[in-house]
Each structure stands twice: as structure tokens, then as C-alpha cells.
XYZ file of C-alpha atoms in Angstrom:
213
model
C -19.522 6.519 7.556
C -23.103 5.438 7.351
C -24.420 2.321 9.489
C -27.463 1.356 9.829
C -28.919 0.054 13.179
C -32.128 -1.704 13.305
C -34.750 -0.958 15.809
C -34.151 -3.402 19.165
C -35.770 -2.350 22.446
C -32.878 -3.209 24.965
C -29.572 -2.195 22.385
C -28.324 1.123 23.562
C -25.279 1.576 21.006
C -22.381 3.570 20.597
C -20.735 3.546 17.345
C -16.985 4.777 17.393
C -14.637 5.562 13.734
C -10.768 5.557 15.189
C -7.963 6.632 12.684
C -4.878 5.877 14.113
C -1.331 8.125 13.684
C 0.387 4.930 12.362
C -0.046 1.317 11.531
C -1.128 -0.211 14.932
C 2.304 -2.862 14.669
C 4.255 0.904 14.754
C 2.268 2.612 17.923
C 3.498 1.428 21.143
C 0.498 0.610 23.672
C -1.612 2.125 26.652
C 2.138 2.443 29.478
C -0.085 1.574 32.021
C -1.745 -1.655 31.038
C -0.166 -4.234 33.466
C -1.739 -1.754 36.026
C -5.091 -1.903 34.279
C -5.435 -5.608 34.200
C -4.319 -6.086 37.725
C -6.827 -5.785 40.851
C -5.221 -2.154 42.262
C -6.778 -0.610 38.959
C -8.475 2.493 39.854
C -11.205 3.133 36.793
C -12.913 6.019 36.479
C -16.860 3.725 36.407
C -17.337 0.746 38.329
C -18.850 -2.372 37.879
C -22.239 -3.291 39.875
C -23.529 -6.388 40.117
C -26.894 -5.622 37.536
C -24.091 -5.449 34.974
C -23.706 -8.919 34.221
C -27.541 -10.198 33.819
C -28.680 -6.701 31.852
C -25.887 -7.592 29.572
C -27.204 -10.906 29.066
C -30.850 -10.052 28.286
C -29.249 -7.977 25.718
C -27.395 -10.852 23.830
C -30.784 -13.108 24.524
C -33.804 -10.704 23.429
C -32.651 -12.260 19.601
C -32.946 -16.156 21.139
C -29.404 -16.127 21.394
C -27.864 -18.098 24.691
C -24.955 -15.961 26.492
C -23.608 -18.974 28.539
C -20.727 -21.273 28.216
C -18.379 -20.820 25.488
C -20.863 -18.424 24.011
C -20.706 -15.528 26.831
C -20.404 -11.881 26.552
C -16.611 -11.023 25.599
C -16.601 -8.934 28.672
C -17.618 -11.846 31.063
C -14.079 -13.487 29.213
C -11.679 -10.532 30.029
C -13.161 -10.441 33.733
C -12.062 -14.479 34.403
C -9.138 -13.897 32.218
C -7.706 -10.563 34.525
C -8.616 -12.534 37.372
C -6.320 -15.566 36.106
C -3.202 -13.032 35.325
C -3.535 -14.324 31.668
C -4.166 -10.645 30.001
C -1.069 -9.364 28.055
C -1.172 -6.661 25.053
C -2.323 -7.310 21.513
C -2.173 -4.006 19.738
C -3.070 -0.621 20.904
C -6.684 -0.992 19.348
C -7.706 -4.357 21.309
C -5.634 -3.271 24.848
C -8.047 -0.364 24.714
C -11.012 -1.976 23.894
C -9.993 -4.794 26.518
C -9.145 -2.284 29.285
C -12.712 -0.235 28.667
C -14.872 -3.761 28.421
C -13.431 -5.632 31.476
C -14.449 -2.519 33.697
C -17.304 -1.006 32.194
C -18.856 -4.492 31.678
C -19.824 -3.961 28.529
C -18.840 -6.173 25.303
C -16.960 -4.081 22.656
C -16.672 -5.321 19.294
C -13.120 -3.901 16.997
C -12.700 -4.254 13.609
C -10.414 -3.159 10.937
C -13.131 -0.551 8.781
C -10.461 -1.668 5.720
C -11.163 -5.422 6.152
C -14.915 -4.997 5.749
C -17.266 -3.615 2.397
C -19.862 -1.339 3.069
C -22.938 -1.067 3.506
C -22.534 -1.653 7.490
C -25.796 -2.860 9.691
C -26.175 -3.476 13.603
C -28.854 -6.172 13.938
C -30.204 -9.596 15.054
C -27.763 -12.427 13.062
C -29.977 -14.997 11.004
C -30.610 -18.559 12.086
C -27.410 -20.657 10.882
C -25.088 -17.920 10.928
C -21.424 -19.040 11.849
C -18.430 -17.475 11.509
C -14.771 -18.033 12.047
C -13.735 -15.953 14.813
C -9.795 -17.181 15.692
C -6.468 -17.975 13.231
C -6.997 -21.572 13.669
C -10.349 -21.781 11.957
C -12.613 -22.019 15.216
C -16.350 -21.184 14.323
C -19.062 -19.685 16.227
C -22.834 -20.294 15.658
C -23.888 -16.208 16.319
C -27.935 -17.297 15.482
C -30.016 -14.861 16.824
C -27.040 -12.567 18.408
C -27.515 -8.414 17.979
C -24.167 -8.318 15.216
C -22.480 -5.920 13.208
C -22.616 -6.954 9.324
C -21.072 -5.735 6.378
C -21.990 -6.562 2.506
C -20.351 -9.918 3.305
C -22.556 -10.875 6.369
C -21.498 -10.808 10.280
C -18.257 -9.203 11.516
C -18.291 -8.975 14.703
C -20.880 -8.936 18.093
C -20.550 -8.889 21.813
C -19.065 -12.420 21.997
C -16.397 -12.704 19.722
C -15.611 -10.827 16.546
C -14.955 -12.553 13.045
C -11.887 -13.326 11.961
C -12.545 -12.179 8.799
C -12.685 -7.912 9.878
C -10.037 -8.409 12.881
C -7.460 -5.782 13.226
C -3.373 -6.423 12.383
C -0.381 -4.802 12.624
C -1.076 -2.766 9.278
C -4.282 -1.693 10.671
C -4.820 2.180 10.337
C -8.865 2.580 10.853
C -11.320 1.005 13.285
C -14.937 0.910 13.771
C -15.772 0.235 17.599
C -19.168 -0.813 18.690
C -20.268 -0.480 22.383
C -22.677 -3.302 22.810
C -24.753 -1.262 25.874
C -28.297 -1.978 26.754
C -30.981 0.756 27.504
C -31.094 -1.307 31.010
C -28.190 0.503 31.708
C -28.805 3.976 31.874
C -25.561 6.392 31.325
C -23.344 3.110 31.493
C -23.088 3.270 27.895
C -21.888 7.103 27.475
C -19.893 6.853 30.310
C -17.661 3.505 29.126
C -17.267 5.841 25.640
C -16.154 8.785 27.177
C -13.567 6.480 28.874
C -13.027 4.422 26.190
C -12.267 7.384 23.673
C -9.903 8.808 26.202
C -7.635 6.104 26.232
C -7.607 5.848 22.316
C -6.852 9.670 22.063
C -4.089 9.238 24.759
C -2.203 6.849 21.732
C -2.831 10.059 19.149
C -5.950 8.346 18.155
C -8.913 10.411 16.218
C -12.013 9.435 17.513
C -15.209 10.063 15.710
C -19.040 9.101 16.895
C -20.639 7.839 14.365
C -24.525 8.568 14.577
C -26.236 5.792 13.796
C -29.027 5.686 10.609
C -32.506 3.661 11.335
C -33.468 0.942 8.740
């Protein structure tokens, strides 16, 4: 799988093809992920305090604004844990949810199927929106570091489109770790985790090296 990643000072990315042993509706998820959502979690990184702002440079170095409704995805899971509100999706998302909401890091997941080739990793275009829930909810993503297929945006640290999310007849994912260069190691180490807990569901995990523009 090729994807191209355009040059950005801060984004330190990790690109991640899954193939799962089954339709994700047929794979039962992580056994543990009450525990993992819950404050006696032991994970193997923490979660310092320089997380949060380096995080949000990242999302702003395109003139994007990480606040409000439009914060990093892993900001969301943090107030949502803390609430008791986090419950399973499918194996794909739990993962991605359980390695974001302690590493810190946003974590995009999309179904590869969904999407067309040629994929890209770079800074969205003024007046890009896209629908990002089942009820039709858009998000204006202008000037957000984004993944994009032939059809335009797909996903990003905030929310992911609707368009490329994963199902219950979803076989093969692309994850991207949305890390920052501010971070040093942070963004290997939330893979190695990450990866881990996909291959613990029979998950194949391949890193996909990324291509320059």
C-alpha cells in the first residue's frame, strides 16, 4: 500500500495496514476493555502533562483550531472514560480507543475497502467539510493535517469521515497515529502498544512506510 505523506515539520506519523481473521461483526473484542476504560488501568506508557498542548500545535501548525467541538479525538475519549460513558464498538475502534485515550495521541481508523486509492497525509484545503456521524453531522476540517483518498478527506485526529468508517463487514484497516516530532519515542511506543492489542484479536499488522510527495 502506497501513501503519500507530505512534508510537515511537527507530524511524526505512523501508518498501520490491519487484516483482520474475520469480519469485525464476527471477532469478539479486547476481554479486558471495561478494565481499560476504568481508572485502575495499568498501561504500559503514561500520559504527561506536555501531551495535551504538543498535540495541539500539531492539529494548529495548518491554521486549524483544536478547541471546542473541534478537539483532538483523544482529548474526547479522556472526558468520555472519565464520565463512565466508553462501551465497545468493534474490535478495530476498542483498540484504537484503548491505545489513544492513554498514549494521548489521536488515531484515525478506516475501512482500506471504503476508500479509492491514491492515499495522502496532508494539510485539508480551506472549505473542506465532511460528514463524520450516521446522522449527517459535518465537520469543517480547514487547515487540519488529514488522511485523503481519490475522493478527498477520510479521516484526521478529530473525527474520521463517515464516508471510510469501519462496519461489521469490515476485514482491512488503515490506522494512522497522528504523533508529533514534539514527542519524541511517544509515537513508536503508542504503536508498539497499539499493534499488540490488534495482534492479541489474530490481527496482521503491517507498517506501512510512508512515500514523500
Amino acid at each position: 500500500m502506497n501513501i503519500t505523506v507530505d512534508e510537515h515539520p511537527l507530524l511524526d506519523p505512523v501508518l498501520l495496514l490491519v487484516r483482520w481473521p474475520a469480519e469485525l461483526g464476527e471477532i469478539d473484542t479486547l476481554p479486558e476493555l471495561a478494565a481499560w476504560f476504568s481508572d485502575d488501568a495499568k498501561p504500559p506508557i503514561d500520559r504527561p502533562e506536555e501531551v495535551k498542548p504538543a498535540v495541539r500545535n500539531l492539529l494548529r501548525h495548518g491554521g486549524f483550531k483544536p478547541s471546542g467541538r473541534s478537539k483532538p479525538a483523544s482529548e474526547y475519549l479522556v472526558k468520555a472514560a472519565e464520565r463512565g460513558v466508553m462501551g465497545s464498538i468493534n474490535p478495530a475502534v476498542d483498540c484504537c480507543n484503548v491505545a489513544s485515550l492513554w498514549s494521548g495521541l489521536p488515531i484515525s481508523v478506516v475501512d482500506v475497502n471504503k476508500g479509492l486509492g491514491p492515499w495522502r497525509v496532508g494539510i485539508a484545503e480551506p472549505d473542506t467539510i465532511y460528514v463524520f456521524n450516521p446522522s449527517g453531522q459535518e465537520i469543517n476540517i480547514s487547515g487540519l493535517i488529514s488522511l485523503f483518498d481519490t475522493e478527498g478527506a477520510c479521516g484526521g485526529p478529530v473525527k474520521d469521515s463517515q464516508r471510510t468508517k469501519t462496519h461489521d463487514g469490515t476485514t482491512l484497516t488503515l490506522s494512522v497515529i497522528w504523533g508529533t516530532s514534539a514527542l519524541s519515542g511517544r509515537t513508536e511506543a503508542t504503536a508498539q502498544w497499539y499493534s499488540a492489542l490488534m495482534a492479541s484479536l489474530g490481527a496482521q499488522v503491517e507498517r506501512v512506510k510512508p512515500a514523500g510527495p
